[in-house]
Structure formats: structure tokens, C-alpha cells
């Protein structure tokens, strides 16, 4: 029998009173920084975060529109954003609320006796006009299974290879864990 553990942990949160007073609820979800080894992680988590803002009553700018305008500033990925002040980004995008994100982990390890899936996301919403951090949160989604029986471990190894292949083909790797991490990262964001 496998020993299974699944959790969707959160982290520390910051909610500024200024966020509740924000008149313009349009959010520019900027390209996320990616600390993981999965090249698609930042794009996947950014789309999930944008969806999360929408579910909480914020209007997010279309991601391709944000990318087009950032391209005009010489920005094509999240790691380049610290080179610009929030005010510059806000002016270019026509939005005061800017969402920065950092994918800290996006891992699918299949070692036979251990199958570990882990996603960790940190988001930060900044007012472009004041530079104040209005919201900050982090979330994780994890699933770890341990197999002590050699035959079960072999079967699980093959099964998880198939799962990973299908998820990659459908462009939804670590779907359950990614959704949990995005949800938890935005969990304490005030609804509008």
C-alpha cells in the first residue's frame, strides 16, 4: 500500500488597507519570474493567477496585451521587471494594480518508490502610482506518495510516467498542485 500525503499549504500574507480603497480594479498580471527547472511553469502559474483575480472580482488585463506593451519597454520575462520602476510599468499598461509573481517550485519527481509533485507560488500586488505593496501571499500544492512494496513501486513508476506524458501533451502539467498553489497564494486577497 502506498503512503500518500497531499496538502495545499499557504504562507505569510500581507493585505494593505490601501487595497480596499483602490478605485480602479484592473490588474496587470506581469510575466512571472521562474525559479523552477520547468520552462512552462511561469506561463502556467501566471494564467492561473489571472483567473484567480477574475474570480475575486478584479478585472485582469489580457495577458497578450500586457506582454505586447511590456515588449515595447524591452521586457519579455519576469526576471527583467526589477529593472523598471512600477510607475513606468503602470503608465505603459494604463493600470495602477500590478501583480508580480515568482514560481519558486514546479517539480514532478518520479523515483519509483517516491513520487513527489510540488508547486510553490509567491505573488505580490503593487500600486504603480505609490509603489506600495498592497497584497502579498504565497501558496503551495503538493502530493507525495511513498511505496514500500517493490511491485507497487514499479507499477506506480510506469503509471506516473504516463500521467506526466499526458499532462505535458495537454499542456497542464501538475494541474491539481498548480491550481492549489495559485488558489492559496490569492486566498486572502479581498474580494471586490
Coordinates of N, CA and C in Angstrom, one line a residue:
X1 N 0.8 -1.2 0.0 CA 0.0 0.0 0.0 C 0.9 1.2 0.0
X2 N 0.5 2.2 -0.8 CA 1.3 3.5 -0.8 C 0.9 4.3 0.4
X3 N 1.9 5.1 0.9 CA 1.6 6.1 1.9 C 1.5 7.4 1.1
X4 N 0.3 8.0 1.3 CA 0.0 9.2 0.5 C -0.1 10.4 1.4
X5 N 0.3 11.5 0.9 CA 0.2 12.8 1.6 C -0.1 13.9 0.6
X6 N -1.1 14.6 0.8 CA -1.5 15.7 -0.1 C -1.8 16.9 0.8
X7 N -1.2 18.1 0.4 CA -1.5 19.3 1.1 C -1.5 20.5 0.2
X8 N -2.2 21.5 0.6 CA -2.2 22.8 -0.1 C -1.9 23.8 0.9
X9 N -0.7 24.0 1.2 CA -0.3 24.9 2.3 C -0.2 26.4 1.8
X10 N -0.3 27.3 2.7 CA -0.2 28.7 2.4 C 1.0 29.2 3.1
X11 N 1.1 30.5 3.1 CA 2.3 31.1 3.8 C 1.9 32.4 4.4
X12 N 2.8 33.3 4.6 CA 2.5 34.6 5.2 C 1.8 35.5 4.2
X13 N 0.9 36.3 4.7 CA 0.2 37.2 3.9 C 0.3 38.6 4.4
X14 N 0.2 39.6 3.4 CA 0.1 41.0 3.7 C -1.0 41.6 2.9
X15 N -1.9 42.3 3.6 CA -3.0 43.0 2.9 C -3.0 44.4 3.4
X16 N -2.7 45.4 2.6 CA -2.7 46.8 2.9 C -4.1 47.3 2.9
X17 N -4.4 48.2 3.9 CA -5.7 48.9 3.9 C -5.9 49.7 2.6
X18 N -4.9 50.1 2.0 CA -5.0 50.9 0.7 C -5.6 50.1 -0.4
X19 N -5.5 48.7 -0.3 CA -6.1 47.9 -1.4 C -7.6 48.0 -1.4
X20 N -8.2 48.1 -0.2 CA -9.7 48.2 -0.2 C -10.1 49.5 -0.7
X21 N -9.3 50.5 -0.7 CA -9.7 51.9 -1.2 C -9.4 52.1 -2.6
X22 N -8.7 51.1 -3.3 CA -8.4 51.2 -4.7 C -9.7 51.4 -5.6
X23 N -9.7 52.4 -6.3 CA -10.9 52.7 -7.2 C -10.9 51.9 -8.5
X24 N -9.7 51.8 -9.0 CA -9.5 51.0 -10.3 C -9.2 49.6 -10.0
X25 N -10.0 48.7 -10.3 CA -9.8 47.2 -10.0 C -9.1 46.5 -11.2
X26 N -8.6 47.2 -12.2 CA -7.9 46.5 -13.2 C -6.5 46.1 -12.8
X27 N -6.2 44.9 -13.0 CA -4.9 44.3 -12.6 C -4.1 43.9 -13.8
X28 N -2.8 44.3 -13.9 CA -1.9 43.8 -14.9 C -1.1 42.7 -14.3
X29 N -1.4 41.5 -14.7 CA -0.6 40.3 -14.2 C 0.7 40.2 -15.1
X30 N 1.8 40.6 -14.5 CA 3.0 40.7 -15.3 C 3.6 39.3 -15.4
X31 N 4.6 39.2 -16.4 CA 5.2 37.9 -16.5 C 5.9 37.5 -15.2
X32 N 5.7 36.2 -14.8 CA 6.3 35.7 -13.6 C 7.7 35.3 -13.7
X33 N 8.4 35.5 -12.6 CA 9.8 35.0 -12.5 C 9.7 33.5 -12.3
X34 N 10.7 32.8 -12.8 CA 10.6 31.3 -12.7 C 11.9 30.8 -12.1
X35 N 11.8 30.3 -10.8 CA 13.0 29.7 -10.1 C 13.0 28.2 -10.4
X36 N 12.0 27.6 -11.0 CA 12.0 26.2 -11.2 C 12.7 25.8 -12.5
X37 N 12.8 24.5 -12.7 CA 13.5 24.0 -13.9 C 12.5 23.7 -15.0
X38 N 11.2 23.9 -14.8 CA 10.2 23.7 -15.9 C 10.0 25.0 -16.6
X39 N 10.3 25.0 -17.9 CA 10.2 26.3 -18.6 C 8.8 26.8 -18.8
X40 N 7.8 25.9 -18.7 CA 6.4 26.4 -18.9 C 5.8 26.8 -17.6
X41 N 6.5 26.7 -16.4 CA 5.9 26.9 -15.1 C 5.4 28.4 -15.0
X42 N 6.2 29.3 -15.4 CA 5.8 30.8 -15.2 C 4.5 31.1 -16.0
X43 N 4.5 30.6 -17.2 CA 3.3 30.9 -18.0 C 2.0 30.2 -17.4
X44 N 2.1 29.0 -17.0 CA 1.0 28.3 -16.4 C 0.5 29.0 -15.1
X45 N 1.4 29.3 -14.3 CA 1.1 29.9 -13.0 C 0.5 31.4 -13.2
X46 N 1.1 32.1 -14.1 CA 0.6 33.4 -14.4 C -0.9 33.3 -14.9
X47 N -1.2 32.4 -15.8 CA -2.6 32.3 -16.3 C -3.5 31.9 -15.1
X48 N -3.1 31.0 -14.2 CA -3.9 30.6 -13.1 C -4.1 31.8 -12.1
X49 N -3.1 32.6 -11.9 CA -3.2 33.8 -11.1 C -4.2 34.8 -11.7
X50 N -4.1 35.0 -13.0 CA -5.0 35.9 -13.6 C -6.5 35.4 -13.5
X51 N -6.7 34.2 -13.6 CA -8.0 33.6 -13.4 C -8.5 33.8 -12.0
X52 N -7.6 33.6 -11.1 CA -7.9 33.8 -9.6 C -8.3 35.3 -9.3
X53 N -7.6 36.2 -10.0 CA -8.0 37.6 -9.8 C -9.5 37.8 -10.3
X54 N -9.7 37.3 -11.5 CA -11.1 37.4 -12.1 C -12.1 36.8 -11.1
X55 N -11.9 35.7 -10.5 CA -12.8 35.1 -9.6 C -13.1 35.9 -8.4
X56 N -12.1 36.8 -8.1 CA -12.3 37.6 -6.8 C -12.8 39.0 -7.2
X57 N -13.2 39.2 -8.4 CA -13.9 40.5 -8.7 C -12.9 41.5 -9.3
X58 N -11.7 41.2 -9.6 CA -10.8 42.1 -10.2 C -10.8 41.8 -11.7
X59 N -10.6 42.9 -12.5 CA -10.5 42.7 -13.9 C -9.1 42.7 -14.3
X60 N -8.6 41.6 -14.9 CA -7.2 41.5 -15.3 C -7.1 41.8 -16.8
X61 N -6.1 42.6 -17.1 CA -5.8 42.9 -18.5 C -5.4 41.7 -19.2
X62 N -5.8 41.6 -20.5 CA -5.4 40.4 -21.3 C -3.9 40.2 -21.3
X63 N -3.5 39.0 -21.0 CA -2.0 38.7 -20.9 C -1.2 39.1 -22.1
X64 N -1.8 38.8 -23.3 CA -1.1 39.1 -24.5 C -1.0 40.6 -24.7
X65 N -2.0 41.4 -24.3 CA -1.9 42.9 -24.3 C -0.8 43.4 -23.4
X66 N -0.7 42.8 -22.2 CA 0.3 43.2 -21.2 C 1.7 42.9 -21.8
X67 N 1.8 41.7 -22.4 CA 3.1 41.3 -23.0 C 3.5 42.2 -24.1
X68 N 2.6 42.6 -25.0 CA 2.9 43.5 -26.1 C 3.4 44.8 -25.6
X69 N 2.7 45.4 -24.6 CA 3.1 46.7 -24.1 C 4.5 46.6 -23.4
X70 N 4.7 45.5 -22.7 CA 6.0 45.3 -22.0 C 7.1 45.2 -23.0
X71 N 6.8 44.5 -24.1 CA 7.8 44.3 -25.1 C 8.4 45.7 -25.6
X72 N 7.5 46.6 -25.7 CA 7.9 48.0 -26.0 C 8.8 48.6 -25.1
X73 N 8.8 48.1 -23.8 CA 9.8 48.6 -22.8 C 11.0 47.7 -22.7
X74 N 11.1 46.7 -23.6 CA 12.3 45.8 -23.6 C 12.1 44.7 -22.6
X75 N 10.9 44.4 -22.1 CA 10.7 43.3 -21.1 C 10.0 42.2 -21.8
X76 N 10.6 41.0 -21.7 CA 10.0 39.8 -22.2 C 9.8 38.7 -21.2
X77 N 10.4 38.8 -20.0 CA 10.2 37.8 -18.9 C 10.3 38.5 -17.6
X78 N 9.8 37.7 -16.6 CA 9.6 38.3 -15.2 C 10.9 38.7 -14.6
X79 N 12.0 38.1 -14.9 CA 13.3 38.4 -14.3 C 13.8 39.8 -14.7
X80 N 13.2 40.4 -15.7 CA 13.7 41.7 -16.2 C 12.9 42.8 -15.5
X81 N 11.8 42.5 -14.9 CA 10.9 43.6 -14.3 C 11.6 44.4 -13.2
X82 N 12.5 43.9 -12.4 CA 13.1 44.8 -11.4 C 13.9 46.0 -12.0
X83 N 14.2 45.9 -13.3 CA 14.9 47.0 -14.0 C 14.0 48.2 -14.2
X84 N 12.7 48.1 -14.0 CA 11.8 49.2 -14.2 C 11.1 49.6 -12.9
X85 N 10.8 50.8 -12.7 CA 10.0 51.2 -11.6 C 8.5 50.9 -11.8
X86 N 7.8 50.6 -10.8 CA 6.4 50.3 -11.0 C 5.6 51.4 -11.7
X87 N 6.0 52.7 -11.5 CA 5.3 53.8 -12.1 C 5.5 53.7 -13.6
X88 N 6.7 53.4 -14.1 CA 6.9 53.2 -15.5 C 6.0 52.1 -16.2
X89 N 6.0 51.0 -15.5 CA 5.2 49.9 -15.9 C 3.7 50.3 -15.9
X90 N 3.2 50.9 -14.9 CA 1.8 51.3 -14.8 C 1.4 52.2 -15.9
X91 N 2.3 53.2 -16.2 CA 2.0 54.2 -17.2 C 1.9 53.5 -18.6
X92 N 2.8 52.6 -18.8 CA 2.8 51.8 -20.1 C 1.6 51.0 -20.3
X93 N 1.1 50.4 -19.2 CA 0.0 49.4 -19.2 C -1.4 50.1 -19.0
X94 N -1.3 51.3 -18.4 CA -2.6 52.0 -18.1 C -3.3 51.4 -17.0
X95 N -2.6 50.8 -16.0 CA -3.2 50.2 -14.9 C -2.4 50.5 -13.6
X96 N -3.1 50.7 -12.5 CA -2.3 51.0 -11.3 C -2.0 49.8 -10.5
X97 N -2.8 48.7 -10.6 CA -2.5 47.5 -9.8 C -1.7 46.5 -10.7
X98 N -0.5 46.2 -10.2 CA 0.5 45.4 -10.9 C 0.7 44.1 -10.1
X99 N 0.6 43.0 -10.7 CA 0.8 41.7 -10.0 C 2.2 41.1 -10.5
X100 N 3.1 41.0 -9.5 CA 4.4 40.3 -9.7 C 4.2 38.9 -9.2
X101 N 4.9 37.9 -9.8 CA 4.8 36.6 -9.3 C 6.2 35.9 -9.4
X102 N 6.4 34.9 -8.6 CA 7.6 34.1 -8.6 C 7.2 32.7 -8.4
X103 N 7.5 31.8 -9.4 CA 7.3 30.4 -9.2 C 8.6 29.8 -8.6
X104 N 8.4 29.5 -7.3 CA 9.6 29.0 -6.5 C 9.8 27.5 -6.7
X105 N 8.8 26.8 -7.0 CA 9.0 25.3 -7.3 C 7.9 24.8 -8.2
X106 N 8.3 23.9 -9.1 CA 7.3 23.3 -10.0 C 8.0 22.0 -10.4
X107 N 7.8 21.0 -9.5 CA 8.6 19.7 -9.6 C 7.7 18.5 -9.7
X108 N 8.0 17.6 -10.6 CA 7.4 16.3 -10.7 C 8.5 15.3 -10.7
X109 N 8.7 14.7 -9.5 CA 9.8 13.7 -9.4 C 9.2 12.3 -9.3
X110 N 9.7 11.4 -10.1 CA 9.2 10.0 -10.1 C 10.4 9.1 -9.9
X111 N 10.6 8.7 -8.7 CA 11.8 7.9 -8.4 C 11.5 6.5 -8.1
X112 N 10.3 6.0 -8.5 CA 9.9 4.7 -8.3 C 9.3 4.4 -6.9
X113 N 10.0 4.5 -5.9 CA 9.5 4.3 -4.5 C 8.9 5.6 -4.0
X114 N 9.2 6.7 -4.6 CA 8.7 8.0 -4.2 C 8.3 8.8 -5.4
X115 N 7.0 9.3 -5.4 CA 6.5 10.2 -6.4 C 6.2 11.5 -5.7
X116 N 6.9 12.6 -6.1 CA 6.7 13.9 -5.4 C 6.3 14.9 -6.5
X117 N 5.2 15.6 -6.2 CA 4.7 16.7 -7.0 C 4.7 17.9 -6.1
X118 N 5.3 19.0 -6.5 CA 5.3 20.2 -5.7 C 5.3 21.5 -6.5
X119 N 4.4 22.4 -6.2 CA 4.3 23.7 -6.8 C 4.3 24.7 -5.7
X120 N 5.1 25.8 -5.8 CA 5.1 26.9 -4.8 C 5.1 28.2 -5.6
X121 N 4.1 29.1 -5.3 CA 4.0 30.3 -5.9 C 3.9 31.5 -4.9
X122 N 4.6 32.6 -5.2 CA 4.5 33.8 -4.4 C 4.0 34.9 -5.3
X123 N 3.0 35.6 -4.9 CA 2.5 36.8 -5.6 C 2.6 38.0 -4.8
X124 N 2.7 39.2 -5.5 CA 2.7 40.5 -4.8 C 2.0 41.5 -5.7
X125 N 1.0 42.2 -5.2 CA 0.4 43.2 -5.9 C 0.9 44.6 -5.4
X126 N 1.3 45.4 -6.4 CA 1.9 46.7 -6.1 C 1.1 47.8 -6.7
X127 N 0.9 48.9 -6.1 CA 0.3 50.1 -6.7 C 1.4 50.8 -7.5
X128 N 1.1 50.9 -8.8 CA 2.1 51.6 -9.7 C 2.3 53.0 -9.3
X129 N 1.3 53.7 -8.8 CA 1.4 55.1 -8.5 C 2.1 55.4 -7.2
X130 N 2.0 54.6 -6.2 CA 2.6 54.8 -4.9 C 3.8 53.9 -4.7
X131 N 3.9 52.8 -5.4 CA 5.0 51.9 -5.2 C 4.7 51.0 -4.0
X132 N 3.6 51.2 -3.3 CA 3.3 50.4 -2.1 C 2.8 49.0 -2.4
X133 N 3.3 48.0 -1.7 CA 2.9 46.6 -1.8 C 1.5 46.5 -1.1
X134 N 0.5 46.2 -1.9 CA -0.9 46.2 -1.4 C -1.3 44.8 -0.9
X135 N -0.7 43.8 -1.5 CA -1.0 42.4 -1.2 C 0.2 41.5 -1.5
X136 N 0.4 40.6 -0.6 CA 1.5 39.6 -0.8 C 1.0 38.3 -0.2
X137 N 1.2 37.2 -1.0 CA 0.8 35.9 -0.5 C 1.5 34.8 -1.2
X138 N 1.6 33.7 -0.5 CA 2.2 32.5 -1.2 C 1.4 31.3 -0.9
X139 N 1.5 30.4 -1.8 CA 0.8 29.1 -1.7 C 1.5 28.0 -2.3
X140 N 1.1 26.8 -1.9 CA 1.8 25.6 -2.4 C 0.8 24.5 -2.6
X141 N 1.1 23.6 -3.5 CA 0.3 22.4 -3.7 C 1.2 21.3 -3.8
X142 N 1.0 20.3 -3.0 CA 2.0 19.1 -3.0 C 1.2 17.8 -3.0
X143 N 1.9 16.8 -3.5 CA 1.4 15.5 -3.4 C 2.6 14.5 -3.4
X144 N 2.7 13.8 -2.3 CA 3.8 12.9 -2.2 C 3.3 11.5 -1.9
X145 N 3.8 10.5 -2.6 CA 3.4 9.1 -2.4 C 4.7 8.3 -2.2
X146 N 4.6 7.5 -1.2 CA 5.8 6.6 -0.9 C 5.3 5.1 -1.1
X147 N 6.1 4.3 -1.7 CA 5.7 2.9 -2.0 C 6.8 2.0 -1.3
X148 N 6.3 1.1 -0.5 CA 7.2 0.2 0.2 C 7.3 -1.2 -0.5
X149 N 6.4 -1.5 -1.3 CA 6.3 -2.8 -2.0 C 7.0 -2.6 -3.4
X150 N 7.9 -3.4 -3.7 CA 8.6 -3.3 -5.0 C 7.7 -3.4 -6.2
X151 N 6.7 -4.3 -6.2 CA 5.8 -4.4 -7.3 C 4.9 -3.2 -7.5
X152 N 4.4 -2.7 -6.3 CA 3.6 -1.4 -6.4 C 4.5 -0.2 -6.8
X153 N 5.7 -0.2 -6.4 CA 6.6 0.9 -6.8 C 6.8 0.9 -8.3
X154 N 7.0 -0.3 -8.9 CA 7.2 -0.5 -10.4 C 5.9 0.0 -11.1
X155 N 4.8 -0.5 -10.6 CA 3.5 -0.1 -11.3 C 3.3 1.4 -11.2
X156 N 3.6 2.0 -10.0 CA 3.4 3.4 -9.8 C 4.3 4.2 -10.7
X157 N 5.6 3.7 -10.9 CA 6.6 4.4 -11.7 C 6.0 4.5 -13.1
X158 N 5.5 3.4 -13.7 CA 5.0 3.4 -15.0 C 3.8 4.3 -15.1
X159 N 2.9 4.1 -14.2 CA 1.6 4.9 -14.2 C 1.9 6.4 -14.1
X160 N 2.9 6.8 -13.3 CA 3.2 8.3 -13.2 C 3.9 8.8 -14.4
X161 N 4.7 7.9 -15.1 CA 5.3 8.4 -16.4 C 4.2 8.7 -17.4
X162 N 3.1 7.8 -17.4 CA 2.0 8.0 -18.3 C 1.3 9.3 -17.9
X163 N 1.0 9.5 -16.6 CA 0.4 10.7 -16.2 C 1.1 12.0 -16.6
X164 N 2.4 12.0 -16.4 CA 3.2 13.1 -16.8 C 3.2 13.4 -18.3
X165 N 3.3 12.3 -19.1 CA 3.2 12.4 -20.5 C 1.9 13.1 -21.0
X166 N 0.8 12.6 -20.5 CA -0.5 13.1 -20.8 C -0.6 14.6 -20.4
X167 N -0.2 14.9 -19.2 CA -0.3 16.3 -18.7 C 0.5 17.2 -19.6
X168 N 1.7 16.7 -19.9 CA 2.6 17.6 -20.8 C 2.0 17.8 -22.2
X169 N 1.4 16.7 -22.7 CA 0.8 16.8 -24.1 C -0.4 17.8 -24.0
X170 N -1.2 17.8 -22.9 CA -2.3 18.6 -22.8 C -1.9 20.0 -22.3
X171 N -0.7 20.2 -22.0 CA -0.1 21.5 -21.5 C -0.7 21.9 -20.2
X172 N -0.9 20.9 -19.3 CA -1.4 21.1 -18.0 C -0.6 20.3 -17.0
X173 N 0.7 20.4 -17.0 CA 1.5 19.7 -16.0 C 1.2 20.1 -14.6
X174 N 1.2 19.1 -13.7 CA 0.9 19.4 -12.3 C -0.4 20.2 -12.0
X175 N -1.4 19.9 -12.8 CA -2.6 20.7 -12.8 C -3.2 20.8 -11.4
X176 N -3.4 19.8 -10.7 CA -4.0 19.9 -9.3 C -3.1 20.7 -8.4
X177 N -1.8 20.4 -8.4 CA -0.9 21.1 -7.5 C -0.8 22.6 -7.9
X178 N -0.7 22.9 -9.2 CA -0.6 24.2 -9.6 C -1.9 25.1 -9.2
X179 N -3.0 24.5 -9.4 CA -4.3 25.2 -9.1 C -4.3 25.4 -7.6
X180 N -3.9 24.5 -6.8 CA -3.9 24.6 -5.3 C -2.9 25.8 -4.9
X181 N -1.8 25.8 -5.5 CA -0.8 26.8 -5.2 C -1.3 28.2 -5.5
X182 N -1.9 28.4 -6.7 CA -2.4 29.7 -7.1 C -3.6 30.1 -6.2
X183 N -4.5 29.1 -5.9 CA -5.6 29.5 -5.1 C -5.1 29.9 -3.7
X184 N -4.2 29.2 -3.1 CA -3.7 29.6 -1.8 C -2.9 30.9 -1.8
X185 N -2.2 31.2 -2.9 CA -1.4 32.4 -2.9 C -2.4 33.7 -2.9
X186 N -3.6 33.5 -3.5 CA -4.6 34.6 -3.6 C -5.7 34.4 -2.5
X187 N -5.6 33.5 -1.7 CA -6.6 33.1 -0.7 C -7.1 34.3 0.1
X188 N -6.2 35.1 0.6 CA -6.6 36.2 1.5 C -6.8 37.6 0.7
X189 N -6.7 37.5 -0.6 CA -7.0 38.7 -1.4 C -8.4 39.2 -1.2
X190 N -8.7 40.4 -0.7 CA -10.1 40.8 -0.5 C -10.9 40.7 -1.8
X191 N -12.1 40.2 -1.7 CA -13.0 40.1 -2.9 C -13.6 41.5 -3.1
X192 N -13.8 41.7 -4.4 CA -14.4 43.0 -4.8 C -15.8 42.8 -5.4

